[in-house]
Amino acid sequence: MTRQVAGEPASQVVAEPLLQLTDVVKHFPLRSSGMLAGKREYLRAVDGVSLEVRRGETLGLVGETGCGKSTLARCITRLYELTSGTVSFGSADISRLSARRLRPYRRKMQMVFQDPYGSLNPRRRVGSIIADPFAANGLAKGAERKRKVQELMELVGLNPEHYNRFPAEFSGGQRQRIGLARALALRPEVVVCDEPVSALDVSIQAQIINLLAELQDKLGLTYIFIAHDLSVVRHASDRIAVMYLGRIVEIADTEDLFTRPRHPYTKALLSAAPTPDPDLVNDAERIVLTGEVPSPVRPPSGCRFHPRCPRAQSRCHVEDPVLESKNIDEGDRAVACHFPLADGESMMPELKEPS
Amino acid sequence: MSLLEVEDLQVSFSTPDGILRAVRGMSFSVEQGETLGIVGESGSGKSVSTQSIVGLTEGARVSGQARFEGRDLLTMGDRGLRRIRGAEIGMIFQDPLSSLHPHYRVGWQIVEMIRAHEPVSKKQARLRAIELLGLVGIPAPESRVHDYPHQFSGGMRQRAMIAMALALNPKLLIADEPTTALDVTVQAQIITLIKRLQQEFGTAVIMITHDLGVIADIADRVVVMYAGKPMEYADKRTLYHQPHHPYTEGLIGSLPQTGGRGRPLKSIPGMPPSMVQVPRGCAFHPRCGYVMDRCLDAEPPIREVHGGIDHRSACWLPPEAVGRRTDDSALAAQSARRHGGDAVIEPASAAQESTPA
C-alpha cells in the first residue's frame, strides 16, 4: 500500500496530521491444528492500512463485523502491538516504544468503549474510577484530585455530588458519560470512540452524540469514531474511511462519500442502511450484496471484494488494487478499486440472484 | 374479523423491588397479510406484550384479551397454545443462537418442528427442510442441512430461524428485533427476505424493533410504546410526517438526519422511568417539552387525532396539534429550563415525584 497522494481542495486548508499510520498490519496467530503443525495460519485482522488523522477532525471508521476497525483502533492506541508498519504521533514513531517511553503518548490518546456496563468496575465508586488516570500517573493528590474529578463530572453532564455512587446506580447513558470523564481526565488530544452509542437507546444516543460534539468544540479534541450505524457516523464525522477485510477500500470527506461513493462496496454498504423516512425507502436502489464476508484467514486473491462485487472483472481476481486518488476526483479522497464508480453510475451489470 | 386482536393487555412480574408492571394496557390488532410495527426503547414492554400473548412469559401475571381468529390465546391453556405456536404463529428472535439448539443439526431441528405438528414421514420432512433452507437463501441447502448451528454465520442462523418459523406456513409471524444483532448489509438481506416471503405466502407480520429505519421500510401501521403503554397509533407515513405524541416526535428528532451534520441532535432529555414506580399522570411527562399541569396527574386516554386515517394518540395536546415542530429553539429552551441544562436527571427523580400507580 502506498500513501495516498491527494490534491488539496481549494475550499479548505487540510489540517496537519496528528497521527500518521503507514502500512499497519496486525495478524493474530491461530492455534495450529495438530497434524498440520508448522503451517501456522494467521487471522489477518488489519492487513496494510495507511492513513492520517488530522488535528481537530473526526475521522469515522465504518465496516461490517470483522472488518478490522476495532483492531485498527487498538493498534493506534498501542493496546495491541503491531505485526508490522508504523504509527506516528506528531513526528514521533510510537509503534516500537517501550511501555515506559510510551507513557507520555498514552496520556494523549484515550479510548471510550461500546459497553458502558463492561468497562466500569461495579465494585468501585464512580469518583475513584474517574480518578484512575490521575492515580496511574501520580498526579493531583487528595483534595485536588477530588476537585478535578468533580470538574470532569460536571464537564460530561454528571452531577458532581454523585462522586461516591457505584456504577450500578447510573443508567447506560450516564455510564457512558463516566467512561468519557475518565478518558478526558488527562486532557488527551485524541479520543478513540469504539461504538460509543451502539448499546444505548435512540433518545439517549442523541444526548451522547451531542455531548461528544460539545466536548470536541470545548477541548479541541480529535476523534476517531467507530460505529456500525451509518447515520450516526455521517452525523459525527468530517471524513470517513470504509474498511473491508482488514483494508481501507475508500476514504473521503463525509458528504462526498455519501453522495458520490466510488467503491462498489461503499455504495452497497450505504444502500443497505435503513433510512427512517418512509418516503425515501426505495427497494430499487438497494443493492443487496450476495454471499458472506470471506474469512480473514485466507482472504480472496486480487481485490478482496471481488467475489461479491457485481463489477468484478478478470483483473480484479489477480491484481490487488492500491488505495489512491483517481482521475475522476479533484478532491481529497482515495479509493482502492480498479473500476471505481463515476458520479451516479449504477452498479450494473445485474447482481447475481441468491442461490 | 382481525387475525389478531389484543385488548387491554396487562403483564406484571413480582420482583424484590415490588410489582413490575411491564405492560399496562396494550391494545392492537393485526389484519391478514399486513405488517404491524411495534416501536419502543428498551423496557417499553414491546417484547413482553407479544411474548405473553403466546405464553412465553413464565411467572408473569397476564390479563386482558388476545383473540387469534376469535380464539382467546390467554385462556386456552398450554396444550392449545402449543398447537398454535409454530403452526399458526411463527416466531423469530433477535439472537438466533439462543433459539437454535447448539447440540442438534439445523436440518434435524426443522424436521422435528414439522413432525411435531404434522403427520409426515422423516424423509418428507427432510425434503421440506431442504426446500425451506433454499427458499431463505442458504446456499447448497442439501449439504447445509447437516450442519450444526455454530457452522452457520449470524445472518445464516437468522435465515435458518426464518425457515423454521415459516415451515408450517403460519398465518402470523412475530419478528422480535430480528436484525438488531446483524450488520446493515445482512439486515437488508433479511428484511428483503421477510418482505418477499410475506408477499409469497400472505403472512401477517408483527415487527418489533427500536429501529425506525426498519419500520419505515417494512411496516404498514405502527404502534409506539412507552413505559408499557401505547402512545400513538398511525400508518408509517403519518407517524413520520405528522406525529402527534411528543415522544414519537422526540424519537424521530433524535435520529441523525441527512444534511444535519454539525448541528446538535434533538435529544429527549432524561431517561425512561422505572416500571416499578411509573410516574403519575402521563408516564412521559418528566421528559416532555410540552408538559402542562394536567399531564402531572391525569393520564391521557387514547384519542383520535387529526394526522391521518385511524390516527390515535395518548396525549393531552389538542387533536389537531400534529406534525413535527420545526421551531426547535423554543422546544429546546423550554426543556432546558425544566431540566437545568443538558439532559441530566437524577435516576430517582422521576420516581420521587410519583406514587405507585
Short mmCIF file of N, CA, C and O in Angstrom, two decimals, chain A residues 265-347:
data_model
loop_
_atom_site.label_atom_id
_atom_site.label_comp_id
_atom_site.label_asym_id
_atom_site.label_seq_id
_atom_site.Cartn_x
_atom_site.Cartn_y
_atom_site.Cartn_z
N TYR A 265 -18.18 -1.44 -2.90
CA TYR A 265 -18.55 -1.89 -1.55
C TYR A 265 -19.16 -0.74 -0.75
O TYR A 265 -20.16 -0.91 -0.07
N THR A 266 -18.57 0.45 -0.86
CA THR A 266 -19.14 1.61 -0.17
C THR A 266 -20.57 1.82 -0.61
O THR A 266 -21.48 2.02 0.20
N LYS A 267 -20.78 1.75 -1.91
CA LYS A 267 -22.12 2.00 -2.44
C LYS A 267 -23.12 0.98 -1.90
O LYS A 267 -24.23 1.33 -1.50
N ALA A 268 -22.69 -0.30 -1.86
CA ALA A 268 -23.57 -1.35 -1.37
C ALA A 268 -23.87 -1.16 0.11
O ALA A 268 -25.01 -1.29 0.56
N LEU A 269 -22.83 -0.81 0.86
CA LEU A 269 -22.99 -0.62 2.31
C LEU A 269 -23.97 0.53 2.59
O LEU A 269 -24.88 0.42 3.40
N LEU A 270 -23.79 1.64 1.88
CA LEU A 270 -24.66 2.80 2.09
C LEU A 270 -26.09 2.48 1.70
O LEU A 270 -27.04 2.89 2.36
N SER A 271 -26.25 1.73 0.63
CA SER A 271 -27.61 1.46 0.16
C SER A 271 -28.33 0.50 1.09
O SER A 271 -29.55 0.45 1.11
N ALA A 272 -27.58 -0.26 1.87
CA ALA A 272 -28.21 -1.23 2.77
C ALA A 272 -28.71 -0.58 4.05
O ALA A 272 -29.57 -1.12 4.73
N ALA A 273 -28.17 0.60 4.37
CA ALA A 273 -28.54 1.23 5.64
C ALA A 273 -29.99 1.65 5.61
O ALA A 273 -30.45 2.26 4.65
N PRO A 274 -30.74 1.31 6.66
CA PRO A 274 -32.15 1.69 6.68
C PRO A 274 -32.29 3.19 6.86
O PRO A 274 -31.56 3.80 7.64
N THR A 275 -33.20 3.81 6.12
CA THR A 275 -33.45 5.22 6.34
C THR A 275 -34.81 5.37 7.02
O THR A 275 -35.76 4.68 6.65
N PRO A 276 -34.88 6.22 8.02
CA PRO A 276 -36.11 6.29 8.81
C PRO A 276 -37.24 7.05 8.11
O PRO A 276 -38.30 7.21 8.68
N ASP A 277 -37.02 7.53 6.92
CA ASP A 277 -38.07 8.27 6.23
C ASP A 277 -38.77 7.35 5.23
O ASP A 277 -38.16 6.91 4.25
N PRO A 278 -40.06 7.06 5.47
CA PRO A 278 -40.74 6.11 4.59
C PRO A 278 -40.75 6.54 3.13
O PRO A 278 -40.84 5.70 2.23
N ASP A 279 -40.66 7.86 2.89
CA ASP A 279 -40.71 8.32 1.50
C ASP A 279 -39.38 8.09 0.78
O ASP A 279 -39.31 8.17 -0.44
N LEU A 280 -38.34 7.86 1.55
CA LEU A 280 -37.03 7.68 0.92
C LEU A 280 -36.67 6.21 0.78
O LEU A 280 -35.67 5.87 0.17
N VAL A 281 -37.47 5.34 1.38
CA VAL A 281 -37.18 3.91 1.25
C VAL A 281 -37.46 3.51 -0.19
O VAL A 281 -38.54 3.73 -0.71
N ASN A 282 -36.47 2.97 -0.82
CA ASN A 282 -36.64 2.61 -2.21
C ASN A 282 -35.89 1.31 -2.48
O ASN A 282 -34.67 1.28 -2.53
N ASP A 283 -36.65 0.26 -2.64
CA ASP A 283 -36.03 -1.05 -2.83
C ASP A 283 -35.20 -1.11 -4.09
O ASP A 283 -34.21 -1.81 -4.17
N ALA A 284 -35.63 -0.36 -5.10
CA ALA A 284 -34.95 -0.46 -6.38
C ALA A 284 -33.49 -0.04 -6.26
O ALA A 284 -32.61 -0.55 -6.95
N GLU A 285 -33.25 0.90 -5.34
CA GLU A 285 -31.88 1.39 -5.21
C GLU A 285 -31.05 0.57 -4.24
O GLU A 285 -29.87 0.78 -4.10
N ARG A 286 -31.72 -0.35 -3.55
CA ARG A 286 -30.97 -1.10 -2.57
C ARG A 286 -30.16 -2.20 -3.25
O ARG A 286 -30.68 -2.98 -4.01
N ILE A 287 -28.88 -2.20 -2.98
CA ILE A 287 -28.04 -3.23 -3.53
C ILE A 287 -27.84 -4.28 -2.44
O ILE A 287 -27.20 -4.02 -1.44
N VAL A 288 -28.47 -5.41 -2.62
CA VAL A 288 -28.31 -6.45 -1.61
C VAL A 288 -27.11 -7.30 -2.02
O VAL A 288 -27.12 -7.94 -3.06
N LEU A 289 -26.07 -7.22 -1.20
CA LEU A 289 -24.87 -8.00 -1.51
C LEU A 289 -25.17 -9.47 -1.31
O LEU A 289 -25.81 -9.86 -0.35
N THR A 290 -24.69 -10.29 -2.22
CA THR A 290 -24.89 -11.72 -2.05
C THR A 290 -23.70 -12.30 -1.31
O THR A 290 -22.62 -11.71 -1.27
N GLY A 291 -23.92 -13.45 -0.74
CA GLY A 291 -22.82 -14.17 -0.09
C GLY A 291 -22.42 -13.53 1.22
O GLY A 291 -23.02 -12.58 1.70
N GLU A 292 -21.38 -14.09 1.80
CA GLU A 292 -20.92 -13.68 3.11
C GLU A 292 -19.54 -13.04 2.97
O GLU A 292 -18.87 -13.22 1.97
N VAL A 293 -19.15 -12.30 4.02
CA VAL A 293 -17.80 -11.77 4.03
C VAL A 293 -16.83 -12.95 4.12
O VAL A 293 -16.99 -13.80 4.98
N PRO A 294 -15.84 -13.05 3.23
CA PRO A 294 -14.92 -14.18 3.29
C PRO A 294 -14.08 -14.16 4.57
O PRO A 294 -14.00 -13.16 5.26
N SER A 295 -13.46 -15.28 4.86
CA SER A 295 -12.66 -15.40 6.07
C SER A 295 -11.40 -14.55 5.98
O SER A 295 -10.70 -14.56 4.96
N PRO A 296 -11.10 -13.81 7.04
CA PRO A 296 -9.86 -13.02 7.04
C PRO A 296 -8.62 -13.90 7.25
O PRO A 296 -7.51 -13.39 7.31
N VAL A 297 -8.81 -15.20 7.39
CA VAL A 297 -7.65 -16.08 7.49
C VAL A 297 -7.06 -16.32 6.10
O VAL A 297 -5.86 -16.26 5.90
N ARG A 298 -7.95 -16.59 5.15
CA ARG A 298 -7.48 -16.73 3.78
C ARG A 298 -8.28 -15.78 2.89
O ARG A 298 -9.22 -16.18 2.22
N PRO A 299 -7.90 -14.50 2.88
CA PRO A 299 -8.66 -13.53 2.08
C PRO A 299 -8.53 -13.86 0.59
O PRO A 299 -7.55 -14.47 0.17
N PRO A 300 -9.54 -13.46 -0.20
CA PRO A 300 -9.52 -13.74 -1.64
C PRO A 300 -8.30 -13.10 -2.32
O PRO A 300 -7.76 -12.11 -1.83
N SER A 301 -7.92 -13.67 -3.43
CA SER A 301 -6.81 -13.12 -4.21
C SER A 301 -7.23 -11.79 -4.83
O SER A 301 -8.41 -11.47 -4.88
N GLY A 302 -6.26 -11.05 -5.32
CA GLY A 302 -6.57 -9.80 -6.01
C GLY A 302 -7.31 -8.86 -5.10
O GLY A 302 -6.95 -8.67 -3.95
N CYS A 303 -8.37 -8.23 -5.62
CA CYS A 303 -9.19 -7.37 -4.79
C CYS A 303 -10.01 -8.24 -3.87
O CYS A 303 -10.69 -9.17 -4.30
N ARG A 304 -9.98 -7.91 -2.56
CA ARG A 304 -10.65 -8.78 -1.59
C ARG A 304 -12.16 -8.77 -1.74
O ARG A 304 -12.86 -9.64 -1.23
N PHE A 305 -12.67 -7.79 -2.40
CA PHE A 305 -14.12 -7.68 -2.55
C PHE A 305 -14.61 -8.39 -3.82
O PHE A 305 -15.80 -8.56 -4.02
N HIS A 306 -13.69 -8.87 -4.66
CA HIS A 306 -14.14 -9.33 -5.99
C HIS A 306 -15.18 -10.46 -5.97
O HIS A 306 -16.07 -10.46 -6.81
N PRO A 307 -15.13 -11.42 -5.00
CA PRO A 307 -16.14 -12.48 -5.08
C PRO A 307 -17.58 -11.96 -4.89
O PRO A 307 -18.53 -12.62 -5.29
N ARG A 308 -17.74 -10.77 -4.27
CA ARG A 308 -19.09 -10.26 -4.02
C ARG A 308 -19.39 -9.05 -4.89
O ARG A 308 -20.46 -8.46 -4.78
N CYS A 309 -18.46 -8.67 -5.74
CA CYS A 309 -18.61 -7.41 -6.47
C CYS A 309 -19.28 -7.62 -7.81
O CYS A 309 -18.83 -8.44 -8.61
N PRO A 310 -20.37 -6.91 -8.08
CA PRO A 310 -21.05 -7.08 -9.36
C PRO A 310 -20.24 -6.53 -10.54
O PRO A 310 -20.53 -6.85 -11.68
N ARG A 311 -19.24 -5.70 -10.26
CA ARG A 311 -18.45 -5.12 -11.34
C ARG A 311 -17.14 -5.85 -11.58
O ARG A 311 -16.35 -5.43 -12.43
N ALA A 312 -16.89 -6.91 -10.83
CA ALA A 312 -15.59 -7.57 -10.89
C ALA A 312 -15.28 -8.08 -12.30
O ALA A 312 -16.15 -8.61 -12.98
N GLN A 313 -14.04 -7.88 -12.72
CA GLN A 313 -13.57 -8.42 -13.99
C GLN A 313 -12.32 -9.23 -13.73
O GLN A 313 -11.85 -9.30 -12.59
N SER A 314 -11.75 -9.80 -14.79
CA SER A 314 -10.65 -10.74 -14.55
C SER A 314 -9.47 -10.08 -13.85
O SER A 314 -8.81 -10.69 -13.01
N ARG A 315 -9.24 -8.82 -14.13
CA ARG A 315 -8.14 -8.12 -13.49
C ARG A 315 -8.29 -8.11 -11.96
O ARG A 315 -7.30 -8.20 -11.23
N CYS A 316 -9.54 -8.00 -11.51
CA CYS A 316 -9.80 -7.92 -10.06
C CYS A 316 -9.45 -9.21 -9.35
O CYS A 316 -9.22 -9.23 -8.14
N HIS A 317 -9.44 -10.34 -10.08
CA HIS A 317 -9.15 -11.62 -9.44
C HIS A 317 -7.66 -11.74 -9.12
O HIS A 317 -7.28 -12.51 -8.25
N VAL A 318 -6.84 -11.04 -9.86
CA VAL A 318 -5.39 -11.24 -9.70
C VAL A 318 -4.67 -10.03 -9.13
O VAL A 318 -3.71 -10.17 -8.39
N GLU A 319 -5.14 -8.83 -9.46
CA GLU A 319 -4.37 -7.65 -9.10
C GLU A 319 -5.00 -6.93 -7.92
O GLU A 319 -6.16 -6.54 -7.97
N ASP A 320 -4.23 -6.76 -6.86
CA ASP A 320 -4.71 -6.11 -5.65
C ASP A 320 -4.72 -4.59 -5.88
O ASP A 320 -3.68 -4.00 -6.12
N PRO A 321 -5.88 -3.96 -5.82
CA PRO A 321 -5.91 -2.51 -6.10
C PRO A 321 -5.29 -1.71 -4.96
O PRO A 321 -5.39 -2.08 -3.80
N VAL A 322 -4.65 -0.60 -5.33
CA VAL A 322 -3.99 0.27 -4.36
C VAL A 322 -4.95 1.39 -3.99
O VAL A 322 -5.73 1.85 -4.82
N LEU A 323 -4.88 1.82 -2.73
CA LEU A 323 -5.72 2.95 -2.30
C LEU A 323 -5.10 4.23 -2.82
O LEU A 323 -4.03 4.64 -2.38
N GLU A 324 -5.74 4.87 -3.79
CA GLU A 324 -5.15 6.05 -4.39
C GLU A 324 -6.24 6.97 -4.93
O GLU A 324 -7.38 6.56 -5.10
N SER A 325 -5.86 8.21 -5.23
CA SER A 325 -6.80 9.13 -5.84
C SER A 325 -6.96 8.78 -7.31
O SER A 325 -6.01 8.38 -7.96
N LYS A 326 -8.17 8.88 -7.79
CA LYS A 326 -8.42 8.57 -9.20
C LYS A 326 -8.61 9.87 -9.98
O LYS A 326 -8.93 10.91 -9.43
N ASN A 327 -8.46 9.74 -11.30
CA ASN A 327 -8.60 10.91 -12.16
C ASN A 327 -9.96 11.57 -12.03
O ASN A 327 -10.08 12.78 -12.17
N ILE A 328 -10.99 10.74 -11.78
CA ILE A 328 -12.33 11.31 -11.74
C ILE A 328 -12.52 12.25 -10.57
O ILE A 328 -13.53 12.91 -10.45
N ASP A 329 -11.54 12.30 -9.67
CA ASP A 329 -11.70 13.13 -8.49
C ASP A 329 -10.69 14.24 -8.42
O ASP A 329 -9.52 14.06 -8.67
N GLU A 330 -11.18 15.40 -8.03
CA GLU A 330 -10.29 16.51 -7.73
C GLU A 330 -9.96 16.49 -6.25
O GLU A 330 -8.88 16.81 -5.83
N GLY A 331 -10.94 16.12 -5.48
CA GLY A 331 -10.91 16.33 -4.04
C GLY A 331 -9.95 15.42 -3.30
O GLY A 331 -9.14 14.71 -3.87
N ASP A 332 -10.13 15.48 -2.01
CA ASP A 332 -9.25 14.84 -1.08
C ASP A 332 -9.82 13.46 -0.76
O ASP A 332 -10.43 13.27 0.27
N ARG A 333 -9.66 12.54 -1.66
CA ARG A 333 -10.23 11.22 -1.41
C ARG A 333 -9.44 10.16 -2.14
O ARG A 333 -8.70 10.45 -3.07
N ALA A 334 -9.58 8.94 -1.69
CA ALA A 334 -8.85 7.85 -2.32
C ALA A 334 -9.71 6.60 -2.30
O ALA A 334 -10.53 6.41 -1.40
N VAL A 335 -9.52 5.75 -3.31
CA VAL A 335 -10.31 4.54 -3.41
C VAL A 335 -9.41 3.41 -3.89
O VAL A 335 -8.49 3.62 -4.68
N ALA A 336 -9.67 2.20 -3.36
CA ALA A 336 -8.89 1.04 -3.78
C ALA A 336 -9.76 0.18 -4.68
O ALA A 336 -10.42 -0.75 -4.22
N CYS A 337 -9.81 0.55 -5.96
CA CYS A 337 -10.67 -0.19 -6.89
C CYS A 337 -10.13 0.03 -8.30
O CYS A 337 -9.73 1.13 -8.66
N HIS A 338 -10.16 -1.05 -9.10
CA HIS A 338 -9.72 -0.91 -10.49
C HIS A 338 -10.77 -0.22 -11.35
O HIS A 338 -10.47 0.40 -12.35
N PHE A 339 -12.02 -0.38 -10.96
CA PHE A 339 -13.12 0.16 -11.76
C PHE A 339 -14.07 0.97 -10.89
O PHE A 339 -15.22 0.59 -10.68
N PRO A 340 -13.58 2.10 -10.37
CA PRO A 340 -14.42 2.88 -9.45
C PRO A 340 -15.64 3.44 -10.17
O PRO A 340 -15.63 3.63 -11.38
N LEU A 341 -16.68 3.70 -9.38
CA LEU A 341 -17.92 4.24 -9.93
C LEU A 341 -17.74 5.73 -10.21
O LEU A 341 -17.16 6.45 -9.42
N ALA A 342 -18.28 6.17 -11.33
CA ALA A 342 -18.32 7.60 -11.59
C ALA A 342 -19.55 8.17 -10.90
O ALA A 342 -20.36 7.43 -10.35
N ASP A 343 -19.71 9.49 -10.91
CA ASP A 343 -20.87 10.11 -10.27
C ASP A 343 -22.16 9.48 -10.75
O ASP A 343 -22.43 9.44 -11.94
N GLY A 344 -22.94 8.99 -9.81
CA GLY A 344 -24.27 8.50 -10.12
C GLY A 344 -24.31 7.25 -10.99
O GLY A 344 -25.39 6.81 -11.38
N GLU A 345 -23.16 6.66 -11.26
CA GLU A 345 -23.17 5.45 -12.08
C GLU A 345 -23.81 4.32 -11.30
O GLU A 345 -23.62 4.20 -10.10
N SER A 346 -24.58 3.48 -11.98
CA SER A 346 -25.23 2.39 -11.25
C SER A 346 -24.29 1.22 -11.16
O SER A 346 -23.25 1.17 -11.80
N MET A 347 -24.69 0.25 -10.33
CA MET A 347 -23.81 -0.87 -10.07
C MET A 347 -23.94 -1.96 -11.12
O MET A 347 -23.40 -3.04 -10.96
#
